[in-house]
Short mmCIF file of C-alpha atoms in Angstrom, two decimals:
data_model
loop_
_atom_site.label_atom_id
_atom_site.label_comp_id
_atom_site.label_asym_id
_atom_site.label_seq_id
_atom_site.Cartn_x
_atom_site.Cartn_y
_atom_site.Cartn_z
CA UNK S 1 97.07 80.87 123.06
CA UNK S 2 100.80 81.27 122.67
CA UNK S 3 102.35 78.22 124.46
CA UNK S 4 105.28 80.43 125.46
CA UNK S 5 103.03 82.75 127.50
CA UNK S 6 103.34 82.79 131.29
CA UNK S 7 101.29 84.83 133.76
CA UNK S 8 102.60 85.69 137.21
CA UNK S 9 99.93 86.47 139.77
CA UNK S 10 100.83 88.27 142.98
CA UNK S 11 98.43 88.49 145.90
CA UNK S 12 97.17 86.40 148.79
CA UNK S 13 97.27 83.01 147.13
CA UNK S 14 99.88 80.83 145.47
CA UNK S 15 102.46 78.12 146.10
CA UNK S 16 105.30 80.61 146.60
CA UNK S 17 105.60 82.74 149.74
CA UNK S 18 107.17 86.16 149.30
CA UNK S 19 110.01 86.62 151.79
CA UNK S 20 111.56 89.83 150.53
CA UNK S 21 110.25 92.69 148.38
CA UNK S 22 112.27 95.67 147.17
CA UNK S 23 111.42 98.46 144.74
CA UNK S 24 114.86 98.95 143.20
CA UNK S 25 113.98 101.82 140.89
CA UNK S 26 110.87 103.42 139.46
CA UNK S 27 107.20 103.07 140.24
CA UNK S 28 106.31 100.32 142.73
CA UNK S 29 103.79 97.54 142.42
CA UNK S 30 101.78 96.33 145.43
CA UNK S 31 103.74 93.91 147.62
CA UNK S 32 102.17 90.44 147.43
CA UNK S 33 102.16 87.79 150.16
CA UNK S 34 102.09 84.93 147.68
CA UNK S 35 102.98 84.26 144.04
CA UNK S 36 101.87 81.81 141.41
CA UNK S 37 102.88 81.30 137.82
CA UNK S 38 100.52 79.95 135.16
CA UNK S 39 101.59 78.71 131.73
CA UNK S 40 98.91 80.58 129.86
CA UNK S 41 96.62 83.58 130.17
CA UNK S 42 94.55 84.65 133.15
CA UNK S 43 91.20 85.93 131.96
CA UNK S 44 90.40 87.99 135.03
CA UNK S 45 92.33 88.81 138.17
CA UNK S 46 91.60 85.97 140.63
CA UNK S 47 90.10 86.73 144.01
CA UNK S 48 92.77 87.89 146.43
CA UNK S 49 95.19 88.83 143.64
CA UNK S 50 96.79 92.28 143.50
CA UNK S 51 98.31 92.08 140.04
CA UNK S 52 99.07 89.83 137.09
CA UNK S 53 102.17 90.26 134.96
CA UNK S 54 102.53 88.33 131.74
CA UNK S 55 105.40 87.62 129.38
CA UNK S 56 106.47 85.22 126.67
CA UNK S 57 109.64 83.20 126.41
CA UNK S 58 111.32 83.85 123.08
CA UNK S 59 114.43 83.50 120.93
CA UNK S 60 117.87 84.58 122.09
CA UNK S 61 118.44 88.30 121.55
CA UNK S 62 122.18 88.59 122.36
CA UNK S 63 123.55 85.13 123.11
CA UNK S 64 125.99 83.91 120.49
CA UNK S 65 126.76 80.34 119.46
CA UNK S 66 129.88 79.83 121.55
CA UNK S 67 128.10 81.22 124.59
CA UNK S 68 125.11 78.96 124.03
CA UNK S 69 127.39 75.92 123.95
CA UNK S 70 128.75 76.93 127.35
CA UNK S 71 125.32 77.76 128.77
CA UNK S 72 123.80 74.49 127.54
CA UNK S 73 126.62 72.48 129.11
CA UNK S 74 126.24 74.12 132.53
CA UNK S 75 122.68 75.28 133.11
CA UNK S 76 119.92 73.49 135.00
CA UNK S 77 116.16 73.83 134.50
CA UNK S 78 113.74 75.56 136.84
CA UNK S 79 111.94 73.39 139.37
CA UNK S 80 114.68 71.16 140.75
CA UNK S 81 113.54 69.63 144.08
CA UNK S 82 116.35 71.38 145.93
CA UNK S 83 115.52 74.76 144.36
CA UNK S 84 113.16 75.88 147.12
CA UNK S 85 114.19 79.54 146.86
CA UNK S 86 113.75 81.95 144.02
CA UNK S 87 113.20 85.41 142.65
CA UNK S 88 110.85 87.19 140.26
CA UNK S 89 112.43 90.43 139.06
CA UNK S 90 110.39 92.52 136.58
CA UNK S 91 112.56 95.01 134.70
CA UNK S 92 112.00 97.84 132.25
CA UNK S 93 114.70 99.51 130.15
CA UNK S 94 114.46 103.09 128.95
CA UNK S 95 113.78 104.53 125.51
CA UNK S 96 117.47 105.22 124.85
CA UNK S 97 118.22 101.50 125.17
CA UNK S 98 115.50 100.50 122.75
CA UNK S 99 116.62 103.11 120.19
CA UNK S 100 120.13 101.66 120.06
CA UNK S 101 120.98 99.34 117.18
CA UNK S 102 121.66 95.63 117.65
CA UNK S 103 125.46 95.87 117.78
CA UNK S 104 125.35 98.85 120.15
CA UNK S 105 123.13 96.90 122.56
CA UNK S 106 125.28 93.78 122.22
CA UNK S 107 128.43 95.81 122.96
CA UNK S 108 126.84 97.15 126.15
CA UNK S 109 125.27 93.79 127.10
CA UNK S 110 128.35 91.62 126.69
CA UNK S 111 131.54 93.38 125.55
CA UNK S 112 131.31 95.90 128.36
CA UNK S 113 128.81 94.51 130.91
CA UNK S 114 129.69 90.81 130.53
CA UNK S 115 126.11 89.79 131.29
CA UNK S 116 126.47 86.21 130.08
CA UNK S 117 130.03 85.78 131.33
CA UNK S 118 128.95 86.89 134.81
CA UNK S 119 125.90 84.64 134.75
CA UNK S 120 127.90 81.59 133.64
CA UNK S 121 129.83 81.69 136.91
CA UNK S 122 126.59 80.95 138.81
CA UNK S 123 125.57 77.88 136.82
CA UNK S 124 124.25 75.36 137.56
CA UNK S 125 123.31 76.73 141.00
CA UNK S 126 121.01 79.42 139.63
CA UNK S 127 118.33 78.36 137.15
CA UNK S 128 116.53 81.05 135.15
CA UNK S 129 113.89 81.83 132.56
CA UNK S 130 113.40 85.11 130.73
CA UNK S 131 109.95 86.35 129.67
CA UNK S 132 109.46 89.27 127.29
CA UNK S 133 106.55 91.68 127.69
CA UNK S 134 107.51 94.85 125.80
CA UNK S 135 105.91 93.58 122.59
CA UNK S 136 102.59 92.32 123.92
CA UNK S 137 99.46 93.99 122.56
CA UNK S 138 98.51 95.59 125.84
CA UNK S 139 100.51 98.29 127.52
CA UNK S 140 102.61 96.36 130.01
CA UNK S 141 104.38 98.00 132.98
CA UNK S 142 107.67 96.15 132.40
CA UNK S 143 109.75 94.93 129.43
CA UNK S 144 111.02 91.69 131.00
CA UNK S 145 109.98 89.27 133.75
CA UNK S 146 113.08 87.46 134.98
CA UNK S 147 112.52 84.28 137.02
CA UNK S 148 115.15 82.37 139.00
CA UNK S 149 115.33 79.47 141.43
CA UNK S 150 118.12 77.98 143.52
CA UNK S 151 118.77 75.99 146.68
CA UNK S 152 118.65 77.82 150.02
CA UNK S 153 122.43 77.62 150.35
CA UNK S 154 122.80 79.50 147.05
CA UNK S 155 120.74 82.53 148.16
CA UNK S 156 123.88 84.54 148.98
CA UNK S 157 125.37 83.65 145.60
CA UNK S 158 122.17 84.92 143.93
CA UNK S 159 122.53 88.20 145.84
CA UNK S 160 126.10 88.46 144.52
CA UNK S 161 124.92 87.85 140.94
CA UNK S 162 122.22 90.51 141.16
CA UNK S 163 124.63 93.00 142.74
CA UNK S 164 127.18 92.38 139.97
CA UNK S 165 124.61 92.91 137.21
CA UNK S 166 123.22 96.05 138.81
CA UNK S 167 126.71 97.57 138.79
CA UNK S 168 127.08 97.18 135.01
CA UNK S 169 126.68 99.69 132.17
CA UNK S 170 123.68 97.65 130.96
CA UNK S 171 121.86 98.43 134.20
CA UNK S 172 122.20 102.20 133.64
CA UNK S 173 119.38 101.75 131.13
CA UNK S 174 117.04 100.09 133.66
CA UNK S 175 114.43 102.61 134.76
CA UNK S 176 112.01 100.31 136.56
CA UNK S 177 112.84 97.24 138.64
CA UNK S 178 111.16 95.36 141.47
CA UNK S 179 112.96 92.52 143.28
CA UNK S 180 110.67 89.83 144.73
CA UNK S 181 112.22 86.90 146.61
CA UNK S 182 110.12 83.83 147.34
CA UNK S 183 110.30 80.39 148.86
CA UNK S 184 108.31 77.36 147.87
CA UNK S 185 105.65 77.05 150.58
CA UNK G 1 97.05 99.39 124.66
CA UNK G 2 100.55 99.15 123.23
CA UNK G 3 100.91 102.23 120.97
CA UNK G 4 103.09 100.15 118.66
CA UNK G 5 100.23 97.71 117.93
CA UNK G 6 98.71 97.65 114.44
CA UNK G 7 95.81 95.48 113.24
CA UNK G 8 95.36 94.65 109.56
CA UNK G 9 91.82 93.71 108.59
CA UNK G 10 91.16 91.91 105.32
CA UNK G 11 87.67 91.56 103.90
CA UNK G 12 85.09 93.56 102.00
CA UNK G 13 85.85 96.97 103.45
CA UNK G 14 88.81 99.29 103.68
CA UNK G 15 90.68 102.10 101.94
CA UNK G 16 93.05 99.73 100.08
CA UNK G 17 91.87 97.57 97.17
CA UNK G 18 93.61 94.21 96.77
CA UNK G 19 94.94 93.85 93.21
CA UNK G 20 97.05 90.73 93.55
CA UNK G 21 97.04 87.83 96.01
CA UNK G 22 99.53 84.98 96.10
CA UNK G 23 100.07 82.17 98.61
CA UNK G 24 103.84 81.86 98.30
CA UNK G 25 104.31 78.97 100.74
CA UNK G 26 102.33 77.26 103.45
CA UNK G 27 98.72 77.43 104.51
CA UNK G 28 96.63 80.12 102.80
CA UNK G 29 94.44 82.80 104.31
CA UNK G 30 91.20 83.89 102.64
CA UNK G 31 91.74 86.35 99.80
CA UNK G 32 90.31 89.74 100.76
CA UNK G 33 88.87 92.37 98.41
CA UNK G 34 89.89 95.25 100.64
CA UNK G 35 92.36 95.99 103.41
CA UNK G 36 92.54 98.43 106.27
CA UNK G 37 95.14 99.05 108.96
CA UNK G 38 94.27 100.30 112.42
CA UNK G 39 96.79 101.64 114.93
CA UNK G 40 95.41 99.68 117.84
CA UNK G 41 93.38 96.57 118.63
CA UNK G 42 90.21 95.38 117.01
CA UNK G 43 87.90 93.96 119.64
CA UNK G 44 85.80 91.84 117.32
CA UNK G 45 86.03 91.06 113.61
CA UNK G 46 84.10 93.86 111.85
CA UNK G 47 81.19 92.98 109.59
CA UNK G 48 82.43 91.90 106.18
CA UNK G 49 85.92 91.11 107.44
CA UNK G 50 87.55 87.74 106.77
CA UNK G 51 90.53 88.04 109.07
CA UNK G 52 92.50 90.35 111.32
CA UNK G 53 96.26 90.09 111.70
CA UNK G 54 98.03 92.05 114.36
CA UNK G 55 101.63 92.93 115.08
CA UNK G 56 103.77 95.40 116.98
CA UNK G 57 106.60 97.55 115.72
CA UNK G 58 109.69 97.02 117.85
CA UNK G 59 113.43 97.51 118.25
CA UNK G 60 115.94 96.58 115.58
CA UNK G 61 116.86 92.89 115.73
CA UNK G 62 119.76 92.76 113.23
CA UNK G 63 120.46 96.27 111.96
CA UNK G 64 123.80 97.63 113.11
CA UNK G 65 124.82 101.23 113.70
CA UNK G 66 126.53 101.85 110.38
CA UNK G 67 123.58 100.36 108.53
CA UNK G 68 121.12 102.50 110.48
CA UNK G 69 123.03 105.63 109.49
CA UNK G 70 122.65 104.65 105.84
CA UNK G 71 118.99 103.66 106.22
CA UNK G 72 118.10 106.87 108.06
CA UNK G 73 119.74 108.99 105.35
CA UNK G 74 117.85 107.30 102.52
CA UNK G 75 114.49 105.97 103.69
CA UNK G 76 111.10 107.59 103.37
CA UNK G 77 108.03 107.09 105.60
CA UNK G 78 104.88 105.24 104.67
CA UNK G 79 102.00 107.30 103.35
CA UNK G 80 103.64 109.63 100.85
CA UNK G 81 100.99 111.08 98.48
CA UNK G 82 102.64 109.44 95.48
CA UNK G 83 102.81 106.03 97.23
CA UNK G 84 99.47 104.78 95.91
CA UNK G 85 100.66 101.16 95.61
CA UNK G 86 101.75 98.77 98.30
CA UNK G 87 102.06 95.31 99.73
CA UNK G 88 101.21 93.46 102.92
CA UNK G 89 103.32 90.30 103.20
CA UNK G 90 102.80 88.15 106.31
CA UNK G 91 105.72 85.79 106.92
CA UNK G 92 106.51 82.97 109.30
CA UNK G 93 109.96 81.44 109.85
CA UNK G 94 110.48 77.86 110.98
CA UNK G 95 111.57 76.42 114.31
CA UNK G 96 115.15 75.91 113.12
CA UNK G 97 115.51 79.65 112.50
CA UNK G 98 114.24 80.57 115.95
CA UNK G 99 116.54 78.04 117.63
CA UNK G 100 119.64 79.65 116.10
CA UNK G 101 121.66 82.03 118.25
CA UNK G 102 121.86 85.77 117.55
CA UNK G 103 125.14 85.68 115.63
CA UNK G 104 124.04 82.68 113.56
CA UNK G 105 120.86 84.50 112.52
CA UNK G 106 122.78 87.72 111.83
CA UNK G 107 125.27 85.83 109.65
CA UNK G 108 122.42 84.38 107.60
CA UNK G 109 120.44 87.65 107.54
CA UNK G 110 123.24 89.96 106.45
CA UNK G 111 126.65 88.34 105.91
CA UNK G 112 125.24 85.79 103.52
CA UNK G 113 121.77 87.03 102.49
CA UNK G 114 122.56 90.79 102.43
CA UNK G 115 119.00 91.63 103.49
CA UNK G 116 119.74 95.24 104.43
CA UNK G 117 122.25 95.80 101.62
CA UNK G 118 119.69 94.61 99.07
CA UNK G 119 116.95 96.74 100.62
CA UNK G 120 119.09 99.88 100.68
CA UNK G 121 119.23 99.83 96.87
CA UNK G 122 115.46 100.40 96.72
CA UNK G 123 115.38 103.44 99.01
CA UNK G 124 113.76 105.89 99.03
CA UNK G 125 111.34 104.46 96.44
CA UNK G 126 110.09 101.68 98.72
CA UNK G 127 108.88 102.65 102.18
CA UNK G 128 108.39 99.90 104.77
CA UNK G 129 107.33 99.03 108.29
CA UNK G 130 107.92 95.74 110.10
CA UNK G 131 105.45 94.38 112.65
CA UNK G 132 106.28 91.48 114.98
CA UNK G 133 103.65 88.93 115.97
CA UNK G 134 105.52 85.83 117.15
CA UNK G 135 105.59 87.07 120.74
CA UNK G 136 101.99 88.17 121.19
CA UNK G 137 99.96 86.38 123.84
CA UNK G 138 97.64 84.70 121.41
CA UNK G 139 98.71 82.07 118.94
CA UNK G 140 99.26 84.08 115.76
CA UNK G 141 99.49 82.47 112.32
CA UNK G 142 102.57 84.48 111.26
CA UNK G 143 105.75 85.81 112.88
CA UNK G 144 105.98 89.08 110.94
CA UNK G 145 103.65 91.41 109.05
CA UNK G 146 105.71 93.36 106.50
CA UNK G 147 104.09 96.48 105.01
CA UNK G 148 105.38 98.48 102.04
CA UNK G 149 104.27 101.34 99.85
CA UNK G 150 105.64 102.94 96.69
CA UNK G 151 104.61 104.91 93.63
CA UNK G 152 102.98 103.04 90.74
CA UNK G 153 106.13 103.40 88.64
CA UNK G 154 108.13 101.57 91.33
CA UNK G 155 105.92 98.45 91.30
CA UNK G 156 108.37 96.58 89.08
CA UNK G 157 111.26 97.55 91.33
CA UNK G 158 109.32 96.17 94.31
CA UNK G 159 108.84 92.90 92.43
CA UNK G 160 112.62 92.79 91.89
CA UNK G 161 113.27 93.41 95.59
CA UNK G 162 110.92 90.63 96.67
CA UNK G 163 112.39 88.23 94.09
CA UNK G 164 115.91 88.99 95.32
CA UNK G 165 115.00 88.39 98.97
CA UNK G 166 113.13 85.16 98.20
CA UNK G 167 116.30 83.81 96.54
CA UNK G 168 118.41 84.25 99.69
CA UNK G 169 119.52 81.76 102.34
CA UNK G 170 117.38 83.68 104.87
CA UNK G 171 114.27 82.77 102.89
CA UNK G 172 114.99 79.03 103.16
CA UNK G 173 113.69 79.41 106.72
CA UNK G 174 110.37 80.93 105.65
CA UNK G 175 107.65 78.28 105.89
CA UNK G 176 104.57 80.44 105.49
CA UNK G 177 104.16 83.53 103.30
CA UNK G 178 101.25 85.31 101.64
CA UNK G 179 101.85 88.21 99.22
CA UNK G 180 99.03 90.76 99.06
CA UNK G 181 99.36 93.74 96.71
CA UNK G 182 97.05 96.70 97.10
CA UNK G 183 96.32 100.11 95.72
CA UNK G 184 94.93 103.09 97.54
CA UNK G 185 91.28 103.22 96.47
#
């Protein structure tokens, strides 16, 4: 088992209660009542589960050294006691994105969309973890599973962050996105 | 099934005959007599097989636009009738490599090691395909499965290419590598 593998199960059971569910673009997935995340595989869909989405954490794909120094100095880990609120946002980018070369994607991602610069403004309030699923052996419905948590009072700030990213050139390449907000039960 | 998934099976059966086998660095794998490559998964190890290694083709990680233009104008696909000789070279890079940021790895890969510039000199003679396996859900023994084919008369040129790459700064990060040469039976 890859230790960087995480499985998100959505259904009737789990420590997180879904409080908001929005199909932003593309094909929906069933709306769950509860969520759980397992560090590892799930051999079969548990009873009461509607779906399981898996992804692996991996190396940086766009972040550069100077940005990492800033990120490391400001960011907080997932699971802080005060971080009772969160989001799971699965995302898929289209074929045009994936056909672009590394510097073309970097130019869109940062030079023009300022993905990291925007995100830095929300640290340490918003904690995050990115999981990749485009290169798993099965045919996965999304390319990325993005996970966030924050304190209740930072929920509005998280909305601002998501709105800012969705307005960027990078987001023109997103062809499937579901936005699931949860609170720790 | 991910259509970009390929499984390489090494053992007693397959259309490719292994003619040379070298453990370059790190833990060995059993030396096979034959190889086969399947576009898809292999549910169980076939009879007479010693191992199966799987990987997915994916987006460019370092190649930039200007380089892609050059590569596209010069490269040939795998499977040309004259390309009766080839190599399967599984490679793993160490934790230090994967902890580096994108621009640090790019600087090593191209600015200092000239990976693409070196490779371009051997096109169209050498055809290649890169498969990623570090981000599969299982724990894979390698990070990359590199596949090449070429005409018999280009075997020496392929040796030169491999020797040149192994002398680079990029290759200081390689901690496991097996070099399997084959001919189409």
